[in-house]
């Protein structure tokens, strides 16, 4: 591509621009100013950060989910930008279909990422997907949309799924025996069940290898995140749960592996830095240059692997079981977890109450086979409500109750 060739430039829309994935995506855009044009930015509540990014990137359009922060956002810019500002819960969804967008990075956290994912695919665009919740809530609907819109595609941003996609390249479905996702094990990998009962949000926020948003960091500590990733892999790679496995690998250099029927084990290794999977998702199938320094195995000396401990990490098991049960069970698990993690971070409930609240919501939910969007949103709202009640009662005798 010739320098400054506008036609060949990627029109990038970054949803969740004010978050960790958003920041790293903009790092990639900064490295390739001739090849990437940032045309849209979406944030949630952080108006100051969004205004800073808007002044810097001068996108055509901006979406801010919290309508009450719009005035503050514009005031902070003080005339330094004259694009279109959309606000409210549907703003990121509108932005995903903004004209001229060719790649949409969805780095929104939680169920709020689902509608923007659907809008991106309906617009026939490439979706660089970090928001795993889209597939957790609506894997089947997302896959149906992909089939209906030929030019739409999903490139995974989650490092494990990016690794697996790299290992799978060119392989037939029949040749795959197992897909293995790795997990760092988080900050509590070596703690006993007794020690786990006393961990604080500050302990849980100290992830040993990755620097991420608060929810995914807590979900990594409980390993709920790894259960969500199994569900994500089930839909991305169209494999049954029986073919999916997790290995704990504390060094976080191997991100995913594929075992073939012949007995070959193919692994992807790289320095743990999300800029690699983000760059691959944006540029595939082209290679634009180094995204991260390669990992130095000789300097590292050793790589360790162990089975995931489902007794000490019940949230992992609960997420996996919700995925296997299907229907709205993953939606219920995700919504309950969002509410429980926020409550744990506010210091309202103990660590153990996250698993208890999750189990309660999943046990009580009303199954719906092959849910449509209305079923999914109803299940999401129900789970948030029932979990709110669980939290308000959890100080009254539950073992994992209020601090
Ligand atoms: N961080 C990682 O390394 C990593 C790796 C793999 C996958 N992921 C996945 O990527 C997603 C984002 O993770 P993260 O770590 O980047 O989270 P984060 O740092 O907490 O950022 C979340 C982003 O979502 C925005 N947001 C929150 N609620 C929203 C809403 N209702 N509508 C629109 N935007 C909203 C936030 O905006 P404000 O801050 O302005 O409120 C922020 O920009 C998650 O699904 C996570 O599982 C992350």
GROMACS .gro file of C-alpha atoms and ligand atoms in nm:
model
  451
    1UNK     CA    1   0.000   0.000   0.000
    2UNK     CA    2   0.131   0.343  -0.089
    3UNK     CA    3   0.183   0.584   0.200
    4UNK     CA    4  -0.124   0.798   0.258
    5UNK     CA    5  -0.344   0.577   0.035
    6UNK     CA    6  -0.682   0.665   0.190
    7UNK     CA    7  -0.865   0.383   0.007
    8UNK     CA    8  -0.662   0.107   0.168
    9UNK     CA    9  -0.671   0.254   0.517
   10UNK     CA   10  -0.856   0.065   0.787
   11UNK     CA   11  -1.144   0.268   0.931
   12UNK     CA   12  -1.117   0.170   1.296
   13UNK     CA   13  -1.398   0.197   1.549
   14UNK     CA   14  -1.294   0.134   1.909
   15UNK     CA   15  -1.569   0.040   2.154
   16UNK     CA   16  -1.456   0.051   2.515
   17UNK     CA   17  -1.191   0.305   2.411
   18UNK     CA   18  -1.148   0.427   2.770
   19UNK     CA   19  -1.065   0.077   2.899
   20UNK     CA   20  -0.761  -0.148   2.892
   21UNK     CA   21  -0.832  -0.314   2.555
   22UNK     CA   22  -0.922   0.028   2.412
   23UNK     CA   23  -0.593   0.180   2.530
   24UNK     CA   24  -0.389  -0.107   2.382
   25UNK     CA   25  -0.584  -0.090   2.054
   26UNK     CA   26  -0.503   0.279   2.024
   27UNK     CA   27  -0.135   0.194   2.088
   28UNK     CA   28  -0.149  -0.021   1.773
   29UNK     CA   29  -0.327   0.256   1.578
   30UNK     CA   30  -0.055   0.500   1.692
   31UNK     CA   31   0.214   0.274   1.542
   32UNK     CA   32   0.048   0.267   1.200
   33UNK     CA   33  -0.089   0.615   1.129
   34UNK     CA   34  -0.073   0.560   0.751
   35UNK     CA   35  -0.270   0.237   0.763
   36UNK     CA   36  -0.526   0.295   1.038
   37UNK     CA   37  -0.764   0.587   1.070
   38UNK     CA   38  -0.957   0.601   1.397
   39UNK     CA   39  -1.305   0.709   1.295
   40UNK     CA   40  -1.507   0.625   1.606
   41UNK     CA   41  -1.452   0.601   1.980
   42UNK     CA   42  -1.699   0.474   2.241
   43UNK     CA   43  -1.675   0.495   2.619
   44UNK     CA   44  -1.898   0.423   2.914
   45UNK     CA   45  -1.883   0.668   3.205
   46UNK     CA   46  -1.533   0.815   3.197
   47UNK     CA   47  -1.610   1.145   3.018
   48UNK     CA   48  -1.271   1.302   3.095
   49UNK     CA   49  -1.076   1.013   2.947
   50UNK     CA   50  -1.304   0.998   2.644
   51UNK     CA   51  -1.261   1.374   2.588
   52UNK     CA   52  -0.882   1.338   2.610
   53UNK     CA   53  -0.887   1.058   2.349
   54UNK     CA   54  -1.127   1.253   2.128
   55UNK     CA   55  -0.904   1.560   2.129
   56UNK     CA   56  -0.608   1.341   2.042
   57UNK     CA   57  -0.765   1.122   1.770
   58UNK     CA   58  -1.023   1.362   1.622
   59UNK     CA   59  -1.266   1.080   1.527
   60UNK     CA   60  -1.573   1.149   1.312
   61UNK     CA   61  -1.807   1.020   1.583
   62UNK     CA   62  -1.803   0.945   1.955
   63UNK     CA   63  -2.046   0.744   2.169
   64UNK     CA   64  -2.081   0.787   2.544
   65UNK     CA   65  -2.305   0.536   2.723
   66UNK     CA   66  -2.383   0.761   3.020
   67UNK     CA   67  -2.606   1.033   2.872
   68UNK     CA   68  -2.564   1.240   3.190
   69UNK     CA   69  -2.189   1.269   3.117
   70UNK     CA   70  -2.236   1.415   2.767
   71UNK     CA   71  -2.225   1.779   2.881
   72UNK     CA   72  -1.913   1.718   3.087
   73UNK     CA   73  -1.752   1.545   2.789
   74UNK     CA   74  -1.824   1.838   2.555
   75UNK     CA   75  -1.724   2.095   2.818
   76UNK     CA   76  -1.389   1.925   2.868
   77UNK     CA   77  -1.326   1.939   2.491
   78UNK     CA   78  -1.411   2.308   2.491
   79UNK     CA   79  -1.455   2.329   2.111
   80UNK     CA   80  -1.143   2.126   2.030
   81UNK     CA   81  -1.347   1.876   1.827
   82UNK     CA   82  -1.643   1.910   1.591
   83UNK     CA   83  -1.754   1.552   1.522
   84UNK     CA   84  -2.085   1.382   1.605
   85UNK     CA   85  -2.156   1.289   1.967
   86UNK     CA   86  -2.408   1.013   2.041
   87UNK     CA   87  -2.510   0.928   2.395
   88UNK     CA   88  -2.707   0.675   2.594
   89UNK     CA   89  -2.703   0.295   2.624
   90UNK     CA   90  -2.758   0.248   2.247
   91UNK     CA   91  -2.483   0.487   2.138
   92UNK     CA   92  -2.205   0.226   2.099
   93UNK     CA   93  -2.441   0.010   1.892
   94UNK     CA   94  -2.508   0.306   1.659
   95UNK     CA   95  -2.137   0.378   1.636
   96UNK     CA   96  -2.057   0.017   1.536
   97UNK     CA   97  -2.243   0.078   1.208
   98UNK     CA   98  -2.093   0.425   1.144
   99UNK     CA   99  -2.021   0.469   0.769
  100UNK     CA  100  -1.659   0.411   0.671
  101UNK     CA  101  -1.587   0.167   0.954
  102UNK     CA  102  -1.411  -0.147   0.835
  103UNK     CA  103  -1.290  -0.297   1.164
  104UNK     CA  104  -1.468  -0.267   1.497
  105UNK     CA  105  -1.279  -0.357   1.815
  106UNK     CA  106  -1.528  -0.445   2.086
  107UNK     CA  107  -1.354  -0.387   2.419
  108UNK     CA  108  -1.668  -0.314   2.620
  109UNK     CA  109  -1.690  -0.510   2.943
  110UNK     CA  110  -1.995  -0.720   3.025
  111UNK     CA  111  -2.334  -0.786   2.870
  112UNK     CA  112  -2.342  -0.427   2.739
  113UNK     CA  113  -2.112  -0.546   2.459
  114UNK     CA  114  -2.370  -0.777   2.301
  115UNK     CA  115  -2.578  -0.532   2.092
  116UNK     CA  116  -2.271  -0.356   1.948
  117UNK     CA  117  -2.140  -0.700   1.845
  118UNK     CA  118  -2.465  -0.779   1.664
  119UNK     CA  119  -2.467  -0.436   1.495
  120UNK     CA  120  -2.110  -0.486   1.371
  121UNK     CA  121  -2.193  -0.820   1.213
  122UNK     CA  122  -2.517  -0.689   1.060
  123UNK     CA  123  -2.312  -0.410   0.902
  124UNK     CA  124  -2.095  -0.683   0.742
  125UNK     CA  125  -1.776  -0.574   0.917
  126UNK     CA  126  -1.478  -0.735   1.078
  127UNK     CA  127  -1.529  -0.767   1.451
  128UNK     CA  128  -1.212  -0.785   1.659
  129UNK     CA  129  -1.381  -0.935   1.962
  130UNK     CA  130  -1.253  -0.889   2.315
  131UNK     CA  131  -1.604  -0.878   2.466
  132UNK     CA  132  -1.636  -1.252   2.527
  133UNK     CA  133  -1.974  -1.190   2.691
  134UNK     CA  134  -2.124  -1.149   2.340
  135UNK     CA  135  -2.059  -1.518   2.270
  136UNK     CA  136  -2.137  -1.628   2.624
  137UNK     CA  137  -2.483  -1.472   2.609
  138UNK     CA  138  -2.573  -1.526   2.247
  139UNK     CA  139  -2.327  -1.764   2.080
  140UNK     CA  140  -2.586  -1.920   1.856
  141UNK     CA  141  -2.740  -1.586   1.747
  142UNK     CA  142  -2.394  -1.448   1.672
  143UNK     CA  143  -2.302  -1.755   1.463
  144UNK     CA  144  -2.632  -1.729   1.271
  145UNK     CA  145  -2.561  -1.363   1.191
  146UNK     CA  146  -2.214  -1.454   1.068
  147UNK     CA  147  -2.370  -1.699   0.825
  148UNK     CA  148  -2.625  -1.446   0.702
  149UNK     CA  149  -2.374  -1.164   0.642
  150UNK     CA  150  -2.103  -1.292   0.412
  151UNK     CA  151  -1.857  -1.006   0.461
  152UNK     CA  152  -1.890  -1.017   0.840
  153UNK     CA  153  -1.619  -1.197   1.035
  154UNK     CA  154  -1.498  -1.239   1.391
  155UNK     CA  155  -1.131  -1.233   1.481
  156UNK     CA  156  -1.068  -1.321   1.845
  157UNK     CA  157  -0.882  -1.075   2.066
  158UNK     CA  158  -0.876  -1.291   2.379
  159UNK     CA  159  -0.515  -1.415   2.384
  160UNK     CA  160  -0.609  -1.782   2.428
  161UNK     CA  161  -0.851  -1.778   2.136
  162UNK     CA  162  -0.612  -1.585   1.918
  163UNK     CA  163  -0.351  -1.851   2.000
  164UNK     CA  164  -0.587  -2.133   1.911
  165UNK     CA  165  -0.685  -1.965   1.584
  166UNK     CA  166  -0.313  -1.946   1.500
  167UNK     CA  167  -0.263  -2.315   1.588
  168UNK     CA  168  -0.570  -2.421   1.389
  169UNK     CA  169  -0.472  -2.240   1.070
  170UNK     CA  170  -0.532  -2.471   0.775
  171UNK     CA  171  -0.638  -2.772   0.985
  172UNK     CA  172  -0.961  -2.963   0.920
  173UNK     CA  173  -1.218  -3.011   1.195
  174UNK     CA  174  -1.173  -3.390   1.172
  175UNK     CA  175  -0.802  -3.361   1.254
  176UNK     CA  176  -0.864  -3.185   1.590
  177UNK     CA  177  -0.874  -3.406   1.898
  178UNK     CA  178  -0.866  -3.141   2.170
  179UNK     CA  179  -0.829  -2.768   2.213
  180UNK     CA  180  -0.647  -2.656   2.525
  181UNK     CA  181  -0.673  -2.307   2.674
  182UNK     CA  182  -0.412  -2.204   2.926
  183UNK     CA  183  -0.476  -2.009   3.246
  184UNK     CA  184  -0.220  -1.830   3.459
  185UNK     CA  185  -0.403  -1.949   3.771
  186UNK     CA  186  -0.427  -1.588   3.890
  187UNK     CA  187  -0.300  -1.453   4.222
  188UNK     CA  188  -0.459  -1.735   4.427
  189UNK     CA  189  -0.318  -2.034   4.238
  190UNK     CA  190  -0.133  -2.175   4.537
  191UNK     CA  191  -0.370  -2.074   4.819
  192UNK     CA  192  -0.558  -2.334   5.024
  193UNK     CA  193  -0.936  -2.324   5.056
  194UNK     CA  194  -0.895  -2.185   5.411
  195UNK     CA  195  -0.667  -1.906   5.288
  196UNK     CA  196  -0.908  -1.827   5.004
  197UNK     CA  197  -1.183  -1.755   5.258
  198UNK     CA  198  -0.992  -1.446   5.375
  199UNK     CA  199  -0.874  -1.282   5.051
  200UNK     CA  200  -0.961  -0.916   4.989
  201UNK     CA  201  -1.039  -0.724   4.667
  202UNK     CA  202  -0.688  -0.574   4.686
  203UNK     CA  203  -0.537  -0.926   4.691
  204UNK     CA  204  -0.758  -1.033   4.399
  205UNK     CA  205  -0.664  -0.728   4.192
  206UNK     CA  206  -0.293  -0.824   4.194
  207UNK     CA  207  -0.276  -1.037   3.881
  208UNK     CA  208   0.068  -1.197   3.838
  209UNK     CA  209   0.103  -1.164   3.460
  210UNK     CA  210  -0.171  -0.949   3.301
  211UNK     CA  211  -0.277  -0.589   3.358
  212UNK     CA  212  -0.651  -0.580   3.285
  213UNK     CA  213  -0.981  -0.415   3.379
  214UNK     CA  214  -1.119  -0.475   3.729
  215UNK     CA  215  -1.392  -0.723   3.644
  216UNK     CA  216  -1.176  -0.956   3.432
  217UNK     CA  217  -0.900  -0.935   3.696
  218UNK     CA  218  -1.136  -1.059   3.967
  219UNK     CA  219  -1.279  -1.318   3.725
  220UNK     CA  220  -0.923  -1.437   3.665
  221UNK     CA  221  -0.866  -1.472   4.040
  222UNK     CA  222  -1.183  -1.685   4.076
  223UNK     CA  223  -1.117  -1.851   3.737
  224UNK     CA  224  -1.474  -1.770   3.633
  225UNK     CA  225  -1.311  -1.598   3.336
  226UNK     CA  226  -1.166  -1.930   3.219
  227UNK     CA  227  -1.513  -2.084   3.225
  228UNK     CA  228  -1.639  -1.794   3.010
  229UNK     CA  229  -1.349  -1.855   2.774
  230UNK     CA  230  -1.450  -2.220   2.732
  231UNK     CA  231  -1.796  -2.102   2.624
  232UNK     CA  232  -1.635  -1.847   2.391
  233UNK     CA  233  -1.417  -2.122   2.237
  234UNK     CA  234  -1.716  -2.354   2.195
  235UNK     CA  235  -1.879  -2.098   1.963
  236UNK     CA  236  -1.570  -1.954   1.794
  237UNK     CA  237  -1.431  -2.291   1.693
  238UNK     CA  238  -1.758  -2.489   1.676
  239UNK     CA  239  -1.639  -2.766   1.908
  240UNK     CA  240  -1.827  -2.950   2.185
  241UNK     CA  241  -1.722  -2.889   2.547
  242UNK     CA  242  -1.590  -3.247   2.559
  243UNK     CA  243  -1.308  -3.140   2.325
  244UNK     CA  244  -1.214  -2.834   2.532
  245UNK     CA  245  -0.965  -2.842   2.817
  246UNK     CA  246  -0.786  -2.597   3.048
  247UNK     CA  247  -0.429  -2.626   3.172
  248UNK     CA  248  -0.293  -2.391   3.434
  249UNK     CA  249   0.038  -2.245   3.313
  250UNK     CA  250   0.173  -1.982   3.554
  251UNK     CA  251   0.435  -1.831   3.321
  252UNK     CA  252   0.166  -1.724   3.067
  253UNK     CA  253   0.392  -1.777   2.768
  254UNK     CA  254   0.188  -2.055   2.604
  255UNK     CA  255  -0.161  -1.917   2.538
  256UNK     CA  256  -0.335  -2.205   2.364
  257UNK     CA  257  -0.270  -2.550   2.221
  258UNK     CA  258  -0.430  -2.779   1.967
  259UNK     CA  259  -0.394  -3.157   1.988
  260UNK     CA  260  -0.441  -3.344   1.661
  261UNK     CA  261  -0.583  -3.694   1.623
  262UNK     CA  262  -0.235  -3.813   1.527
  263UNK     CA  263  -0.100  -3.701   1.867
  264UNK     CA  264   0.073  -3.381   1.765
  265UNK     CA  265   0.047  -3.092   2.012
  266UNK     CA  266   0.071  -2.747   1.853
  267UNK     CA  267   0.125  -2.450   2.082
  268UNK     CA  268   0.136  -2.073   2.037
  269UNK     CA  269   0.385  -1.885   2.257
  270UNK     CA  270   0.438  -1.514   2.302
  271UNK     CA  271   0.516  -1.252   2.563
  272UNK     CA  272   0.196  -1.190   2.760
  273UNK     CA  273   0.088  -0.862   2.601
  274UNK     CA  274  -0.256  -0.805   2.448
  275UNK     CA  275  -0.110  -0.589   2.173
  276UNK     CA  276  -0.022  -0.907   1.980
  277UNK     CA  277  -0.374  -1.056   1.957
  278UNK     CA  278  -0.521  -0.709   1.898
  279UNK     CA  279  -0.282  -0.638   1.610
  280UNK     CA  280  -0.346  -0.982   1.457
  281UNK     CA  281  -0.723  -0.932   1.478
  282UNK     CA  282  -0.697  -0.595   1.303
  283UNK     CA  283  -0.445  -0.687   1.034
  284UNK     CA  284  -0.515  -1.056   0.953
  285UNK     CA  285  -0.411  -1.206   0.710
  286UNK     CA  286  -0.141  -0.942   0.662
  287UNK     CA  287   0.175  -0.913   0.873
  288UNK     CA  288   0.263  -0.556   0.962
  289UNK     CA  289   0.564  -0.605   1.187
  290UNK     CA  290   0.653  -0.675   1.548
  291UNK     CA  291   0.367  -0.627   1.792
  292UNK     CA  292   0.555  -0.748   2.103
  293UNK     CA  293   0.910  -0.866   2.169
  294UNK     CA  294   0.931  -1.246   2.122
  295UNK     CA  295   0.950  -1.459   2.436
  296UNK     CA  296   1.294  -1.577   2.534
  297UNK     CA  297   1.249  -1.937   2.644
  298UNK     CA  298   1.616  -1.992   2.722
  299UNK     CA  299   1.612  -1.698   2.962
  300UNK     CA  300   1.288  -1.824   3.115
  301UNK     CA  301   1.435  -2.173   3.170
  302UNK     CA  302   1.114  -2.364   3.235
  303UNK     CA  303   0.744  -2.382   3.156
  304UNK     CA  304   0.503  -2.545   3.401
  305UNK     CA  305   0.159  -2.691   3.342
  306UNK     CA  306  -0.098  -2.838   3.580
  307UNK     CA  307  -0.465  -2.937   3.580
  308UNK     CA  308  -0.716  -2.672   3.687
  309UNK     CA  309  -0.838  -2.733   4.045
  310UNK     CA  310  -1.216  -2.726   4.028
  311UNK     CA  311  -1.255  -2.771   4.407
  312UNK     CA  312  -1.067  -2.455   4.504
  313UNK     CA  313  -1.205  -2.264   4.204
  314UNK     CA  314  -1.579  -2.343   4.200
  315UNK     CA  315  -1.658  -2.036   3.985
  316UNK     CA  316  -1.468  -2.201   3.700
  317UNK     CA  317  -1.679  -2.515   3.732
  318UNK     CA  318  -2.003  -2.316   3.759
  319UNK     CA  319  -1.928  -2.120   3.442
  320UNK     CA  320  -1.836  -2.437   3.252
  321UNK     CA  321  -2.150  -2.617   3.371
  322UNK     CA  322  -2.363  -2.317   3.271
  323UNK     CA  323  -2.204  -2.336   2.926
  324UNK     CA  324  -2.273  -2.709   2.899
  325UNK     CA  325  -2.632  -2.656   3.010
  326UNK     CA  326  -2.673  -2.388   2.742
  327UNK     CA  327  -2.991  -2.189   2.678
  328UNK     CA  328  -2.996  -1.887   2.909
  329UNK     CA  329  -2.778  -2.050   3.179
  330UNK     CA  330  -2.458  -1.873   3.059
  331UNK     CA  331  -2.647  -1.539   3.052
  332UNK     CA  332  -2.763  -1.596   3.409
  333UNK     CA  333  -2.412  -1.692   3.523
  334UNK     CA  334  -2.257  -1.388   3.355
  335UNK     CA  335  -2.511  -1.138   3.492
  336UNK     CA  336  -2.488  -1.283   3.844
  337UNK     CA  337  -2.109  -1.266   3.826
  338UNK     CA  338  -2.110  -0.902   3.708
  339UNK     CA  339  -2.325  -0.807   4.009
  340UNK     CA  340  -2.131  -1.021   4.258
  341UNK     CA  341  -1.790  -0.897   4.142
  342UNK     CA  342  -1.901  -0.531   4.165
  343UNK     CA  343  -2.029  -0.600   4.517
  344UNK     CA  344  -1.707  -0.779   4.617
  345UNK     CA  345  -1.504  -0.484   4.482
  346UNK     CA  346  -1.713  -0.246   4.695
  347UNK     CA  347  -1.622  -0.459   4.997
  348UNK     CA  348  -1.983  -0.567   5.060
  349UNK     CA  349  -1.940  -0.943   5.027
  350UNK     CA  350  -1.661  -1.191   5.093
  351UNK     CA  351  -1.477  -1.375   4.817
  352UNK     CA  352  -1.659  -1.702   4.889
  353UNK     CA  353  -1.997  -1.534   4.834
  354UNK     CA  354  -1.918  -1.492   4.463
  355UNK     CA  355  -1.940  -1.870   4.407
  356UNK     CA  356  -2.241  -1.902   4.641
  357UNK     CA  357  -2.435  -1.629   4.460
  358UNK     CA  358  -2.348  -1.776   4.123
  359UNK     CA  359  -2.463  -2.123   4.224
  360UNK     CA  360  -2.788  -1.982   4.365
  361UNK     CA  361  -2.872  -1.790   4.046
  362UNK     CA  362  -2.790  -2.083   3.817
  363UNK     CA  363  -2.987  -2.330   4.033
  364UNK     CA  364  -3.298  -2.111   4.047
  365UNK     CA  365  -3.310  -1.999   3.685
  366UNK     CA  366  -3.585  -2.102   3.451
  367UNK     CA  367  -3.428  -2.281   3.150
  368UNK     CA  368  -3.503  -2.154   2.799
  369UNK     CA  369  -3.381  -2.361   2.505
  370UNK     CA  370  -3.251  -2.171   2.199
  371UNK     CA  371  -3.324  -1.827   2.347
  372UNK     CA  372  -3.392  -1.522   2.132
  373UNK     CA  373  -3.271  -1.174   2.229
  374UNK     CA  374  -3.579  -1.104   2.443
  375UNK     CA  375  -3.523  -1.427   2.638
  376UNK     CA  376  -3.157  -1.335   2.686
  377UNK     CA  377  -3.230  -0.984   2.816
  378UNK     CA  378  -3.509  -1.116   3.041
  379UNK     CA  379  -3.273  -1.378   3.189
  380UNK     CA  380  -3.001  -1.112   3.233
  381UNK     CA  381  -3.240  -0.880   3.419
  382UNK     CA  382  -3.380  -1.164   3.633
  383UNK     CA  383  -3.030  -1.278   3.733
  384UNK     CA  384  -2.925  -0.924   3.831
  385UNK     CA  385  -3.234  -0.888   4.049
  386UNK     CA  386  -3.209  -1.226   4.220
  387UNK     CA  387  -2.837  -1.174   4.283
  388UNK     CA  388  -2.908  -0.831   4.433
  389UNK     CA  389  -3.141  -1.004   4.678
  390UNK     CA  390  -2.876  -1.269   4.750
  391UNK     CA  391  -2.623  -0.995   4.829
  392UNK     CA  392  -2.859  -0.809   5.061
  393UNK     CA  393  -2.928  -1.135   5.251
  394UNK     CA  394  -2.578  -1.274   5.245
  395UNK     CA  395  -2.479  -1.125   5.579
  396UNK     CA  396  -2.746  -1.326   5.756
  397UNK     CA  397  -2.580  -1.664   5.798
  398UNK     CA  398  -2.424  -1.765   5.466
  399UNK     CA  399  -2.066  -1.886   5.512
  400UNK     CA  400  -1.936  -1.653   5.245
  401UNK     CA  401  -2.139  -1.357   5.371
  402UNK     CA  402  -2.073  -0.990   5.423
  403UNK     CA  403  -1.745  -0.870   5.557
  404LIG     N1  404  -0.794  -0.647   2.952
  404LIG     C1  405  -0.753  -0.756   2.893
  404LIG     O1  406  -0.635  -0.787   2.890
  404LIG     C2  407  -0.854  -0.849   2.828
  404LIG     C3  408  -0.809  -0.968   2.770
  404LIG     C4  409  -0.900  -1.049   2.705
  404LIG     C5  410  -1.034  -1.015   2.699
  404LIG     N2  411  -1.075  -0.900   2.759
  404LIG     C6  412  -1.218  -0.868   2.754
  404LIG     O2  413  -1.232  -0.738   2.700
  404LIG     C7  414  -1.343  -0.671   2.758
  404LIG     C8  415  -1.292  -0.540   2.819
  404LIG     O3  416  -1.199  -0.569   2.920
  404LIG     P1  417  -1.105  -0.455   2.981
  404LIG     O4  418  -1.008  -0.524   3.067
  404LIG     O5  419  -1.056  -0.365   2.874
  404LIG     O6  420  -1.211  -0.378   3.074
  404LIG     P2  421  -1.202  -0.228   3.131
  404LIG     O7  422  -1.061  -0.183   3.138
  404LIG     O8  423  -1.283  -0.228   3.255
  404LIG     O9  424  -1.275  -0.141   3.017
  404LIG     C9  425  -1.412  -0.160   2.992
  404LIG    C10  426  -1.459  -0.061   2.888
  404LIG    O10  427  -1.600  -0.081   2.870
  404LIG    C11  428  -1.665   0.048   2.883
  404LIG     N3  429  -1.801   0.027   2.931
  404LIG    C12  430  -1.839  -0.018   3.052
  404LIG     N4  431  -1.974  -0.025   3.060
  404LIG    C13  432  -2.021   0.016   2.939
  404LIG    C14  433  -2.150   0.032   2.884
  404LIG     N5  434  -2.260   0.005   2.956
  404LIG     N6  435  -2.163   0.076   2.757
  404LIG    C15  436  -2.052   0.108   2.684
  404LIG     N7  437  -1.926   0.096   2.732
  404LIG    C16  438  -1.911   0.051   2.857
  404LIG    C17  439  -1.578   0.123   2.981
  404LIG    O11  440  -1.605   0.263   2.973
  404LIG     P3  441  -1.575   0.364   3.098
  404LIG    O12  442  -1.444   0.321   3.157
  404LIG    O13  443  -1.569   0.497   3.029
  404LIG    O14  444  -1.689   0.351   3.192
  404LIG    C18  445  -1.440   0.084   2.930
  404LIG    O15  446  -1.408   0.160   2.816
  404LIG    C19  447  -1.401  -0.769   2.860
  404LIG    O16  448  -1.505  -0.841   2.801
  404LIG    C20  449  -1.286  -0.861   2.891
  404LIG    O17  450  -1.327  -0.991   2.932
  404LIG    C21  451  -0.989  -0.816   2.823
   0.00000   0.00000   0.00000
